PDB file of C-alpha atoms in Angstrom:
ATOM      1  CA  UNK A   1     -17.808  -4.427   1.667  1.00  0.00           C
ATOM      2  CA  UNK A   2     -15.021  -5.052  -0.855  1.00  0.00           C
ATOM      3  CA  UNK A   3     -15.877  -5.823  -4.462  1.00  0.00           C
ATOM      4  CA  UNK A   4     -14.887  -9.186  -5.904  1.00  0.00           C
ATOM      5  CA  UNK A   5     -12.186  -7.442  -7.926  1.00  0.00           C
ATOM      6  CA  UNK A   6     -10.728  -5.895  -4.772  1.00  0.00           C
ATOM      7  CA  UNK A   7     -10.961  -9.196  -2.928  1.00  0.00           C
ATOM      8  CA  UNK A   8      -8.985 -10.852  -5.746  1.00  0.00           C
ATOM      9  CA  UNK A   9      -6.282  -8.170  -5.373  1.00  0.00           C
ATOM     10  CA  UNK A  10      -5.921  -8.976  -1.663  1.00  0.00           C
ATOM     11  CA  UNK A  11      -5.737 -12.719  -2.400  1.00  0.00           C
ATOM     12  CA  UNK A  12      -3.100 -12.121  -5.085  1.00  0.00           C
ATOM     13  CA  UNK A  13      -1.066  -9.878  -2.760  1.00  0.00           C
ATOM     14  CA  UNK A  14      -1.339 -12.431   0.048  1.00  0.00           C
ATOM     15  CA  UNK A  15       0.128 -15.186  -2.105  1.00  0.00           C
ATOM     16  CA  UNK A  16       2.936 -12.860  -3.182  1.00  0.00           C
ATOM     17  CA  UNK A  17       3.681 -11.981   0.453  1.00  0.00           C
ATOM     18  CA  UNK A  18       3.751 -15.646   1.448  1.00  0.00           C
ATOM     19  CA  UNK A  19       6.077 -16.510  -1.447  1.00  0.00           C
ATOM     20  CA  UNK A  20       8.469 -13.720  -0.444  1.00  0.00           C
ATOM     21  CA  UNK A  21       8.436 -14.919   3.183  1.00  0.00           C
ATOM     22  CA  UNK A  22       9.012 -18.582   2.304  1.00  0.00           C
ATOM     23  CA  UNK A  23      11.793 -17.647  -0.152  1.00  0.00           C
ATOM     24  CA  UNK A  24      13.641 -16.337   2.924  1.00  0.00           C
ATOM     25  CA  UNK A  25      12.673 -19.364   5.077  1.00  0.00           C
ATOM     26  CA  UNK A  26      10.974 -17.030   7.546  1.00  0.00           C
ATOM     27  CA  UNK A  27       8.200 -18.346   9.774  1.00  0.00           C
ATOM     28  CA  UNK A  28       5.055 -16.244  10.197  1.00  0.00           C
ATOM     29  CA  UNK A  29       6.144 -15.455  13.766  1.00  0.00           C
ATOM     30  CA  UNK A  30       9.650 -14.406  12.707  1.00  0.00           C
ATOM     31  CA  UNK A  31       8.339 -12.084   9.986  1.00  0.00           C
ATOM     32  CA  UNK A  32       5.761 -10.688  12.422  1.00  0.00           C
ATOM     33  CA  UNK A  33       8.518 -10.046  14.991  1.00  0.00           C
ATOM     34  CA  UNK A  34      10.729  -8.383  12.357  1.00  0.00           C
ATOM     35  CA  UNK A  35       8.039  -5.904  11.499  1.00  0.00           C
ATOM     36  CA  UNK A  36       6.192  -5.340  14.750  1.00  0.00           C
ATOM     37  CA  UNK A  37       2.919  -6.692  13.364  1.00  0.00           C
ATOM     38  CA  UNK A  38       0.825  -9.318  15.155  1.00  0.00           C
ATOM     39  CA  UNK A  39       1.478 -12.724  13.573  1.00  0.00           C
ATOM     40  CA  UNK A  40      -2.275 -13.353  13.383  1.00  0.00           C
ATOM     41  CA  UNK A  41      -2.539 -10.263  11.174  1.00  0.00           C
ATOM     42  CA  UNK A  42       0.355 -11.411   8.977  1.00  0.00           C
ATOM     43  CA  UNK A  43      -1.527 -14.683   8.495  1.00  0.00           C
ATOM     44  CA  UNK A  44      -4.673 -12.740   7.530  1.00  0.00           C
ATOM     45  CA  UNK A  45      -2.631 -10.664   5.054  1.00  0.00           C
ATOM     46  CA  UNK A  46      -1.355 -13.854   3.450  1.00  0.00           C
ATOM     47  CA  UNK A  47      -4.923 -15.206   3.268  1.00  0.00           C
ATOM     48  CA  UNK A  48      -6.189 -12.026   1.632  1.00  0.00           C
ATOM     49  CA  UNK A  49      -8.474 -11.305   4.584  1.00  0.00           C
ATOM     50  CA  UNK A  50      -7.212  -7.820   5.466  1.00  0.00           C
ATOM     51  CA  UNK A  51      -6.937  -4.638   3.398  1.00  0.00           C
ATOM     52  CA  UNK A  52      -3.744  -3.427   5.032  1.00  0.00           C
ATOM     53  CA  UNK A  53      -2.485   0.161   5.114  1.00  0.00           C
ATOM     54  CA  UNK A  54       0.511   1.857   3.509  1.00  0.00           C
ATOM     55  CA  UNK A  55       2.281   1.936   6.877  1.00  0.00           C
ATOM     56  CA  UNK A  56       1.730  -1.803   7.408  1.00  0.00           C
ATOM     57  CA  UNK A  57       3.089  -2.392   3.902  1.00  0.00           C
ATOM     58  CA  UNK A  58       6.213  -0.383   4.692  1.00  0.00           C
ATOM     59  CA  UNK A  59       6.632  -2.400   7.918  1.00  0.00           C
ATOM     60  CA  UNK A  60       6.269  -5.651   5.946  1.00  0.00           C
ATOM     61  CA  UNK A  61       8.886  -4.533   3.419  1.00  0.00           C
ATOM     62  CA  UNK A  62      11.252  -3.724   6.331  1.00  0.00           C
ATOM     63  CA  UNK A  63      10.521  -7.083   7.947  1.00  0.00           C
ATOM     64  CA  UNK A  64      11.411  -8.800   4.669  1.00  0.00           C
ATOM     65  CA  UNK A  65      14.371  -6.451   4.069  1.00  0.00           C
ATOM     66  CA  UNK A  66      13.168  -5.696   0.563  1.00  0.00           C
ATOM     67  CA  UNK A  67      12.245  -2.401  -1.140  1.00  0.00           C
ATOM     68  CA  UNK A  68       8.563  -1.473  -0.879  1.00  0.00           C
ATOM     69  CA  UNK A  69       8.231  -1.499  -4.670  1.00  0.00           C
ATOM     70  CA  UNK A  70       9.363  -5.164  -4.748  1.00  0.00           C
ATOM     71  CA  UNK A  71       6.688  -6.042  -2.200  1.00  0.00           C
ATOM     72  CA  UNK A  72       4.182  -4.220  -4.400  1.00  0.00           C
ATOM     73  CA  UNK A  73       5.244  -5.976  -7.622  1.00  0.00           C
ATOM     74  CA  UNK A  74       2.510  -8.576  -7.800  1.00  0.00           C
TER      75      UNK A  74
ATOM     76  CA  UNK B   1      -1.508   7.442  16.784  1.00  0.00           C
ATOM     77  CA  UNK B   2       1.141   7.230  14.095  1.00  0.00           C
ATOM     78  CA  UNK B   3       4.810   7.554  15.025  1.00  0.00           C
ATOM     79  CA  UNK B   4       6.828  10.449  13.607  1.00  0.00           C
ATOM     80  CA  UNK B   5       8.622   7.995  11.340  1.00  0.00           C
ATOM     81  CA  UNK B   6       5.304   6.739   9.954  1.00  0.00           C
ATOM     82  CA  UNK B   7       4.015  10.273   9.563  1.00  0.00           C
ATOM     83  CA  UNK B   8       7.124  11.135   7.524  1.00  0.00           C
ATOM     84  CA  UNK B   9       6.424   8.157   5.249  1.00  0.00           C
ATOM     85  CA  UNK B  10       2.897   9.437   4.553  1.00  0.00           C
ATOM     86  CA  UNK B  11       4.236  12.951   3.839  1.00  0.00           C
ATOM     87  CA  UNK B  12       6.857  11.526   1.475  1.00  0.00           C
ATOM     88  CA  UNK B  13       4.286   9.370  -0.314  1.00  0.00           C
ATOM     89  CA  UNK B  14       1.911  12.343  -0.589  1.00  0.00           C
ATOM     90  CA  UNK B  15       4.536  14.459  -2.332  1.00  0.00           C
ATOM     91  CA  UNK B  16       5.302  11.567  -4.692  1.00  0.00           C
ATOM     92  CA  UNK B  17       1.610  11.150  -5.501  1.00  0.00           C
ATOM     93  CA  UNK B  18       1.209  14.871  -6.191  1.00  0.00           C
ATOM     94  CA  UNK B  19       4.284  14.889  -8.449  1.00  0.00           C
ATOM     95  CA  UNK B  20       2.925  11.939 -10.438  1.00  0.00           C
ATOM     96  CA  UNK B  21      -0.468  13.678 -10.797  1.00  0.00           C
ATOM     97  CA  UNK B  22       1.020  17.021 -11.880  1.00  0.00           C
ATOM     98  CA  UNK B  23       3.365  15.287 -14.338  1.00  0.00           C
ATOM     99  CA  UNK B  24       0.204  14.185 -16.153  1.00  0.00           C
ATOM    100  CA  UNK B  25      -1.477  17.614 -15.762  1.00  0.00           C
ATOM    101  CA  UNK B  26      -4.345  15.996 -13.874  1.00  0.00           C
ATOM    102  CA  UNK B  27      -6.421  18.071 -11.477  1.00  0.00           C
ATOM    103  CA  UNK B  28      -7.274  16.591  -8.075  1.00  0.00           C
ATOM    104  CA  UNK B  29     -10.890  16.200  -9.218  1.00  0.00           C
ATOM    105  CA  UNK B  30      -9.892  14.452 -12.456  1.00  0.00           C
ATOM    106  CA  UNK B  31      -7.631  11.974 -10.652  1.00  0.00           C
ATOM    107  CA  UNK B  32     -10.336  11.406  -8.049  1.00  0.00           C
ATOM    108  CA  UNK B  33     -12.888  10.738 -10.806  1.00  0.00           C
ATOM    109  CA  UNK B  34     -10.478   8.355 -12.589  1.00  0.00           C
ATOM    110  CA  UNK B  35     -10.129   6.222  -9.506  1.00  0.00           C
ATOM    111  CA  UNK B  36     -13.501   6.460  -7.797  1.00  0.00           C
ATOM    112  CA  UNK B  37     -12.007   8.093  -4.671  1.00  0.00           C
ATOM    113  CA  UNK B  38     -13.426  11.271  -3.123  1.00  0.00           C
ATOM    114  CA  UNK B  39     -11.287  14.236  -4.193  1.00  0.00           C
ATOM    115  CA  UNK B  40     -11.122  15.435  -0.573  1.00  0.00           C
ATOM    116  CA  UNK B  41      -9.447  12.119   0.287  1.00  0.00           C
ATOM    117  CA  UNK B  42      -6.990  12.433  -2.622  1.00  0.00           C
ATOM    118  CA  UNK B  43      -6.067  15.845  -1.237  1.00  0.00           C
ATOM    119  CA  UNK B  44      -5.527  14.326   2.207  1.00  0.00           C
ATOM    120  CA  UNK B  45      -3.347  11.597   0.670  1.00  0.00           C
ATOM    121  CA  UNK B  46      -1.212  14.264  -0.998  1.00  0.00           C
ATOM    122  CA  UNK B  47      -0.937  16.115   2.325  1.00  0.00           C
ATOM    123  CA  UNK B  48       0.130  12.965   4.158  1.00  0.00           C
ATOM    124  CA  UNK B  49      -2.976  13.089   6.344  1.00  0.00           C
ATOM    125  CA  UNK B  50      -4.380   9.615   5.587  1.00  0.00           C
ATOM    126  CA  UNK B  51      -2.840   6.165   5.933  1.00  0.00           C
ATOM    127  CA  UNK B  52      -4.543   4.709   2.870  1.00  0.00           C
ATOM    128  CA  UNK B  53      -5.164   1.023   2.188  1.00  0.00           C
ATOM    129  CA  UNK B  54      -3.746  -1.343  -0.412  1.00  0.00           C
ATOM    130  CA  UNK B  55      -7.019  -1.204  -2.350  1.00  0.00           C
ATOM    131  CA  UNK B  56      -6.960   2.626  -2.411  1.00  0.00           C
ATOM    132  CA  UNK B  57      -3.364   2.438  -3.642  1.00  0.00           C
ATOM    133  CA  UNK B  58      -4.359   0.091  -6.463  1.00  0.00           C
ATOM    134  CA  UNK B  59      -7.206   2.489  -7.382  1.00  0.00           C
ATOM    135  CA  UNK B  60      -4.747   5.418  -7.404  1.00  0.00           C
ATOM    136  CA  UNK B  61      -2.354   3.516  -9.674  1.00  0.00           C
ATOM    137  CA  UNK B  62      -5.269   2.782 -12.047  1.00  0.00           C
ATOM    138  CA  UNK B  63      -6.351   6.441 -11.925  1.00  0.00           C
ATOM    139  CA  UNK B  64      -2.814   7.474 -12.880  1.00  0.00           C
ATOM    140  CA  UNK B  65      -2.496   4.603 -15.424  1.00  0.00           C
ATOM    141  CA  UNK B  66       0.791   3.525 -13.893  1.00  0.00           C
ATOM    142  CA  UNK B  67       1.906   0.200 -12.377  1.00  0.00           C
ATOM    143  CA  UNK B  68       1.382  -0.066  -8.623  1.00  0.00           C
ATOM    144  CA  UNK B  69       5.110  -0.588  -8.080  1.00  0.00           C
ATOM    145  CA  UNK B  70       5.820   2.792  -9.757  1.00  0.00           C
ATOM    146  CA  UNK B  71       3.361   4.475  -7.402  1.00  0.00           C
ATOM    147  CA  UNK B  72       5.161   2.782  -4.515  1.00  0.00           C
ATOM    148  CA  UNK B  73       8.660   3.800  -5.657  1.00  0.00           C
ATOM    149  CA  UNK B  74       9.163   6.754  -3.334  1.00  0.00           C
TER     150      UNK B  74
END
């Protein structure tokens, strides 16, 4: 079970991820295809429902063509 | 099973984490205590053996008193 503080971190990251995706006019499916992650999982990331791993984060940064540290600047 | 590429990412991150810890003269146990993570797991992170989660990464950045994006700049 995640603490409330941890849950808030996931929510905050999810909003940041969504903003980065929309800034590039990428659909959920297109981003998911770019980074080999199921689009249902990308949706859960954006909703703060999943505590993703470092490898998934690196895949997301590749799918968005941005440096990992920019993805993690939230 | 992680791909070789993903395994290399974990190894690279582990070395970065260790360098950040040693730069602050922190022992494994002290860093582990700072961030409420088992020191055996911190050791595995440094050895590239564990694909840690976003929440563990935020705890590590707190334990090192550095911004998350600095921890992820590797």
